PDB file of C-alpha atoms in Angstrom:
ATOM      1  CA  MET R   4      76.708 138.881 115.900  1.00  0.00           C
ATOM      2  CA  SER R   5      76.217 135.312 117.114  1.00  0.00           C
ATOM      3  CA  ASN R   6      77.986 134.040 120.217  1.00  0.00           C
ATOM      4  CA  LEU R   7      80.082 131.798 117.974  1.00  0.00           C
ATOM      5  CA  GLU R   8      81.671 134.831 116.359  1.00  0.00           C
ATOM      6  CA  ASN R   9      83.245 135.636 119.738  1.00  0.00           C
ATOM      7  CA  ILE R  10      85.338 132.452 119.472  1.00  0.00           C
ATOM      8  CA  PRO R  11      88.871 133.329 118.279  1.00  0.00           C
ATOM      9  CA  GLN R  12      89.264 133.068 114.508  1.00  0.00           C
ATOM     10  CA  PHE R  13      85.735 131.623 114.087  1.00  0.00           C
ATOM     11  CA  LEU R  14      84.935 130.792 110.468  1.00  0.00           C
ATOM     12  CA  GLN R  15      81.585 129.414 109.277  1.00  0.00           C
ATOM     13  CA  ILE R  16      82.337 127.180 106.284  1.00  0.00           C
ATOM     14  CA  SER R  17      78.805 125.853 105.700  1.00  0.00           C
ATOM     15  CA  GLU R  18      75.615 125.195 107.634  1.00  0.00           C
ATOM     16  CA  SER R  19      77.182 122.027 109.026  1.00  0.00           C
ATOM     17  CA  LEU R  20      80.876 122.927 109.317  1.00  0.00           C
ATOM     18  CA  ALA R  21      82.864 125.586 111.152  1.00  0.00           C
ATOM     19  CA  THR R  22      86.483 126.099 112.157  1.00  0.00           C
ATOM     20  CA  ALA R  23      88.043 128.232 114.864  1.00  0.00           C
ATOM     21  CA  GLY R  24      90.829 128.786 117.296  1.00  0.00           C
ATOM     22  CA  GLN R  25      90.581 127.544 120.880  1.00  0.00           C
ATOM     23  CA  PRO R  26      87.141 128.031 122.449  1.00  0.00           C
ATOM     24  CA  SER R  27      86.746 128.674 126.160  1.00  0.00           C
ATOM     25  CA  PRO R  28      84.732 126.228 128.287  1.00  0.00           C
ATOM     26  CA  GLU R  29      81.774 128.637 128.146  1.00  0.00           C
ATOM     27  CA  GLN R  30      82.015 128.910 124.365  1.00  0.00           C
ATOM     28  CA  PHE R  31      81.634 125.145 124.043  1.00  0.00           C
ATOM     29  CA  ALA R  32      78.118 125.653 125.459  1.00  0.00           C
ATOM     30  CA  ASP R  33      77.495 128.138 122.622  1.00  0.00           C
ATOM     31  CA  ILE R  34      78.794 125.570 120.123  1.00  0.00           C
ATOM     32  CA  LYS R  35      76.340 123.013 121.524  1.00  0.00           C
ATOM     33  CA  ALA R  36      73.509 125.571 121.454  1.00  0.00           C
ATOM     34  CA  ALA R  37      74.268 126.203 117.758  1.00  0.00           C
ATOM     35  CA  GLY R  38      73.569 122.526 117.073  1.00  0.00           C
ATOM     36  CA  TYR R  39      77.078 121.155 116.665  1.00  0.00           C
ATOM     37  CA  GLU R  40      77.297 117.448 117.462  1.00  0.00           C
ATOM     38  CA  LEU R  41      80.997 116.691 116.968  1.00  0.00           C
ATOM     39  CA  VAL R  42      84.062 118.651 118.087  1.00  0.00           C
ATOM     40  CA  ILE R  43      87.380 117.769 116.460  1.00  0.00           C
ATOM     41  CA  ASN R  44      90.443 119.229 118.165  1.00  0.00           C
ATOM     42  CA  LEU R  45      93.592 119.262 116.007  1.00  0.00           C
ATOM     43  CA  GLY R  46      95.662 121.033 118.649  1.00  0.00           C
ATOM     44  CA  LEU R  47      97.961 119.637 121.284  1.00  0.00           C
ATOM     45  CA  LEU R  48      96.802 119.587 124.895  1.00  0.00           C
ATOM     46  CA  GLU R  49     100.196 121.067 125.860  1.00  0.00           C
ATOM     47  CA  SER R  50      99.714 124.127 123.631  1.00  0.00           C
ATOM     48  CA  PRO R  51      99.409 127.505 125.365  1.00  0.00           C
ATOM     49  CA  GLY R  52      95.736 128.226 125.954  1.00  0.00           C
ATOM     50  CA  ALA R  53      94.608 124.623 125.380  1.00  0.00           C
ATOM     51  CA  LEU R  54      92.053 123.146 127.765  1.00  0.00           C
ATOM     52  CA  PRO R  55      93.471 120.028 129.419  1.00  0.00           C
ATOM     53  CA  ASP R  56      89.939 118.869 130.315  1.00  0.00           C
ATOM     54  CA  GLU R  57      88.409 119.690 126.928  1.00  0.00           C
ATOM     55  CA  ARG R  58      87.219 116.112 126.328  1.00  0.00           C
ATOM     56  CA  LYS R  59      85.223 116.238 129.575  1.00  0.00           C
ATOM     57  CA  VAL R  60      83.846 119.734 128.897  1.00  0.00           C
ATOM     58  CA  VAL R  61      82.612 118.703 125.437  1.00  0.00           C
ATOM     59  CA  SER R  62      81.336 115.274 126.514  1.00  0.00           C
ATOM     60  CA  ASP R  63      79.476 116.735 129.511  1.00  0.00           C
ATOM     61  CA  LEU R  64      77.592 118.957 127.055  1.00  0.00           C
ATOM     62  CA  GLY R  65      76.489 115.878 125.101  1.00  0.00           C
ATOM     63  CA  MET R  66      78.708 116.379 122.077  1.00  0.00           C
ATOM     64  CA  ILE R  67      81.156 113.856 120.636  1.00  0.00           C
ATOM     65  CA  TYR R  68      84.817 114.775 121.098  1.00  0.00           C
ATOM     66  CA  THR R  69      87.762 113.591 119.026  1.00  0.00           C
ATOM     67  CA  GLN R  70      91.335 114.787 119.062  1.00  0.00           C
ATOM     68  CA  ILE R  71      93.940 114.300 116.366  1.00  0.00           C
ATOM     69  CA  ALA R  72      97.003 115.875 117.961  1.00  0.00           C
ATOM     70  CA  VAL R  73      98.800 117.546 115.050  1.00  0.00           C
ATOM     71  CA  ALA R  74     102.170 119.080 115.836  1.00  0.00           C
ATOM     72  CA  PHE R  75     102.140 122.453 114.056  1.00  0.00           C
ATOM     73  CA  GLU R  76     105.792 122.066 113.051  1.00  0.00           C
ATOM     74  CA  ALA R  77     105.389 118.439 111.920  1.00  0.00           C
ATOM     75  CA  PRO R  78     101.989 117.559 110.438  1.00  0.00           C
ATOM     76  CA  GLN R  79     101.761 114.033 109.025  1.00  0.00           C
ATOM     77  CA  MET R  80     100.024 112.623 105.944  1.00  0.00           C
ATOM     78  CA  GLU R  81      98.405 109.914 108.067  1.00  0.00           C
ATOM     79  CA  GLU R  82      96.841 112.646 110.235  1.00  0.00           C
ATOM     80  CA  VAL R  83      95.244 114.213 107.158  1.00  0.00           C
ATOM     81  CA  ALA R  84      94.029 110.776 106.001  1.00  0.00           C
ATOM     82  CA  ARG R  85      92.603 110.041 109.465  1.00  0.00           C
ATOM     83  CA  PHE R  86      90.921 113.462 109.540  1.00  0.00           C
ATOM     84  CA  CYS R  87      89.357 112.890 106.113  1.00  0.00           C
ATOM     85  CA  ASP R  88      88.074 109.462 107.198  1.00  0.00           C
ATOM     86  CA  LEU R  89      86.613 110.978 110.367  1.00  0.00           C
ATOM     87  CA  MET R  90      84.941 113.775 108.405  1.00  0.00           C
ATOM     88  CA  ASN R  91      83.511 111.362 105.822  1.00  0.00           C
ATOM     89  CA  PHE R  92      82.163 109.034 108.520  1.00  0.00           C
ATOM     90  CA  ASN R  93      80.524 111.950 110.345  1.00  0.00           C
ATOM     91  CA  ALA R  94      79.344 113.888 107.279  1.00  0.00           C
ATOM     92  CA  PRO R  95      75.678 113.838 108.387  1.00  0.00           C
ATOM     93  CA  ARG R  96      76.617 115.594 111.641  1.00  0.00           C
ATOM     94  CA  LYS R  97      77.212 119.272 112.310  1.00  0.00           C
ATOM     95  CA  ILE R  98      80.991 119.459 112.905  1.00  0.00           C
ATOM     96  CA  PHE R  99      83.142 122.030 114.702  1.00  0.00           C
ATOM     97  CA  VAL R 100      86.896 121.752 113.988  1.00  0.00           C
ATOM     98  CA  HIS R 101      89.421 123.746 115.963  1.00  0.00           C
ATOM     99  CA  CYS R 102      93.044 124.074 117.001  1.00  0.00           C
ATOM    100  CA  VAL R 103      94.758 126.853 118.911  1.00  0.00           C
ATOM    101  CA  ALA R 104      94.701 129.537 116.188  1.00  0.00           C
ATOM    102  CA  ASN R 105      92.603 128.034 113.338  1.00  0.00           C
ATOM    103  CA  LYS R 106      95.647 127.353 111.195  1.00  0.00           C
ATOM    104  CA  ARG R 107      95.827 123.536 111.381  1.00  0.00           C
ATOM    105  CA  ALA R 108      92.029 123.366 111.430  1.00  0.00           C
ATOM    106  CA  ALA R 109      91.635 125.594 108.365  1.00  0.00           C
ATOM    107  CA  ALA R 110      94.351 123.717 106.455  1.00  0.00           C
ATOM    108  CA  PHE R 111      92.932 120.270 107.259  1.00  0.00           C
ATOM    109  CA  VAL R 112      89.378 121.372 106.402  1.00  0.00           C
ATOM    110  CA  TYR R 113      90.671 122.801 103.113  1.00  0.00           C
ATOM    111  CA  LEU R 114      92.349 119.467 102.320  1.00  0.00           C
ATOM    112  CA  TYR R 115      89.222 117.528 103.251  1.00  0.00           C
ATOM    113  CA  ARG R 116      87.063 119.706 101.036  1.00  0.00           C
ATOM    114  CA  VAL R 117      89.320 119.456  97.964  1.00  0.00           C
ATOM    115  CA  LEU R 118      90.188 115.773  98.409  1.00  0.00           C
ATOM    116  CA  CYS R 119      86.874 114.324  99.583  1.00  0.00           C
ATOM    117  CA  THR R 120      84.005 116.580  98.545  1.00  0.00           C
ATOM    118  CA  GLU R 121      82.684 118.173  95.398  1.00  0.00           C
ATOM    119  CA  VAL R 122      83.437 121.716  96.569  1.00  0.00           C
ATOM    120  CA  ASP R 123      84.999 124.115  94.097  1.00  0.00           C
ATOM    121  CA  GLU R 124      88.729 124.372  94.811  1.00  0.00           C
ATOM    122  CA  ALA R 125      88.679 128.171  94.486  1.00  0.00           C
ATOM    123  CA  GLU R 126      85.937 128.373  97.128  1.00  0.00           C
ATOM    124  CA  ALA R 127      87.878 126.097  99.498  1.00  0.00           C
ATOM    125  CA  LEU R 128      91.017 128.177  98.968  1.00  0.00           C
ATOM    126  CA  ARG R 129      89.095 131.408  99.639  1.00  0.00           C
ATOM    127  CA  ASP R 130      87.870 129.965 102.943  1.00  0.00           C
ATOM    128  CA  LEU R 131      91.374 128.813 103.880  1.00  0.00           C
ATOM    129  CA  HIS R 132      92.696 132.326 103.226  1.00  0.00           C
ATOM    130  CA  ARG R 133      89.885 133.845 105.310  1.00  0.00           C
ATOM    131  CA  ALA R 134      91.434 131.979 108.256  1.00  0.00           C
ATOM    132  CA  TRP R 135      95.110 132.398 107.312  1.00  0.00           C
ATOM    133  CA  THR R 136      97.586 132.349 104.474  1.00  0.00           C
ATOM    134  CA  PRO R 137      99.839 129.323 104.981  1.00  0.00           C
ATOM    135  CA  ASP R 138     103.562 129.971 105.124  1.00  0.00           C
ATOM    136  CA  GLU R 139     105.982 128.146 102.814  1.00  0.00           C
ATOM    137  CA  PHE R 140     106.230 125.085 105.084  1.00  0.00           C
ATOM    138  CA  TRP R 141     102.460 124.635 105.310  1.00  0.00           C
ATOM    139  CA  SER R 142     101.953 125.442 101.615  1.00  0.00           C
ATOM    140  CA  ASP R 143     104.422 122.683 100.741  1.00  0.00           C
ATOM    141  CA  PHE R 144     102.682 120.274 103.135  1.00  0.00           C
ATOM    142  CA  ILE R 145      99.264 121.080 101.665  1.00  0.00           C
ATOM    143  CA  ASN R 146     100.536 120.585  98.108  1.00  0.00           C
ATOM    144  CA  GLU R 147     102.210 117.289  99.053  1.00  0.00           C
ATOM    145  CA  ALA R 148      99.024 116.058 100.743  1.00  0.00           C
ATOM    146  CA  ARG R 149      96.985 116.934  97.667  1.00  0.00           C
ATOM    147  CA  GLN R 150      99.367 114.883  95.499  1.00  0.00           C
ATOM    148  CA  LYS R 151      99.749 111.886  97.807  1.00  0.00           C
ATOM    149  CA  LEU R 152      96.174 111.571  99.031  1.00  0.00           C
ATOM    150  CA  GLN R 153      94.171 112.157  95.833  1.00  0.00           C
TER     151      GLN R 153
END
C-alpha cells in the first residue's frame, strides 16, 4: 500500500490525476513525493478538518496550490466551468484534487472528464461511484452541469 492510500478517500483516477478527502500536512509531503505538481482544493477553509494554512504547506513543498471554494450545499455552474478551465490549462501536470470527504472533488472530476476529455462516460461514472454515490441534490446538479456546460 502506498502512502497516498492512507489519505482519506484516496482514489487514483489515472497516472496523472487523483482525488481524495482532506490530507494532513504530512500527507502533502507524500503527495509531492508521488510527483504531483498541482493541488486543487475544492473545500472551504472553514470546514471541519480543513487546514487553514494549506496554501503555505503546499507551496512550501514546491507544489502549485489553487482553491475553488465550493459550498457543498450550493455548488455553482461557474465553479465547474472554472475547474474545467483550470484542469485543461494544467493538463500536462500531475494533479491532486481534494475536498473534505472526496465528494465535491469526485463530482467535479467526473464532470471534467465527461465534459472536457475523451474518457468513456461509463468509466468516469464508475470512478465517481468508487468515491461516493451522489444524493438527489448532487445528482441533479451534475445532470444540470452536463446539460449547461456541454
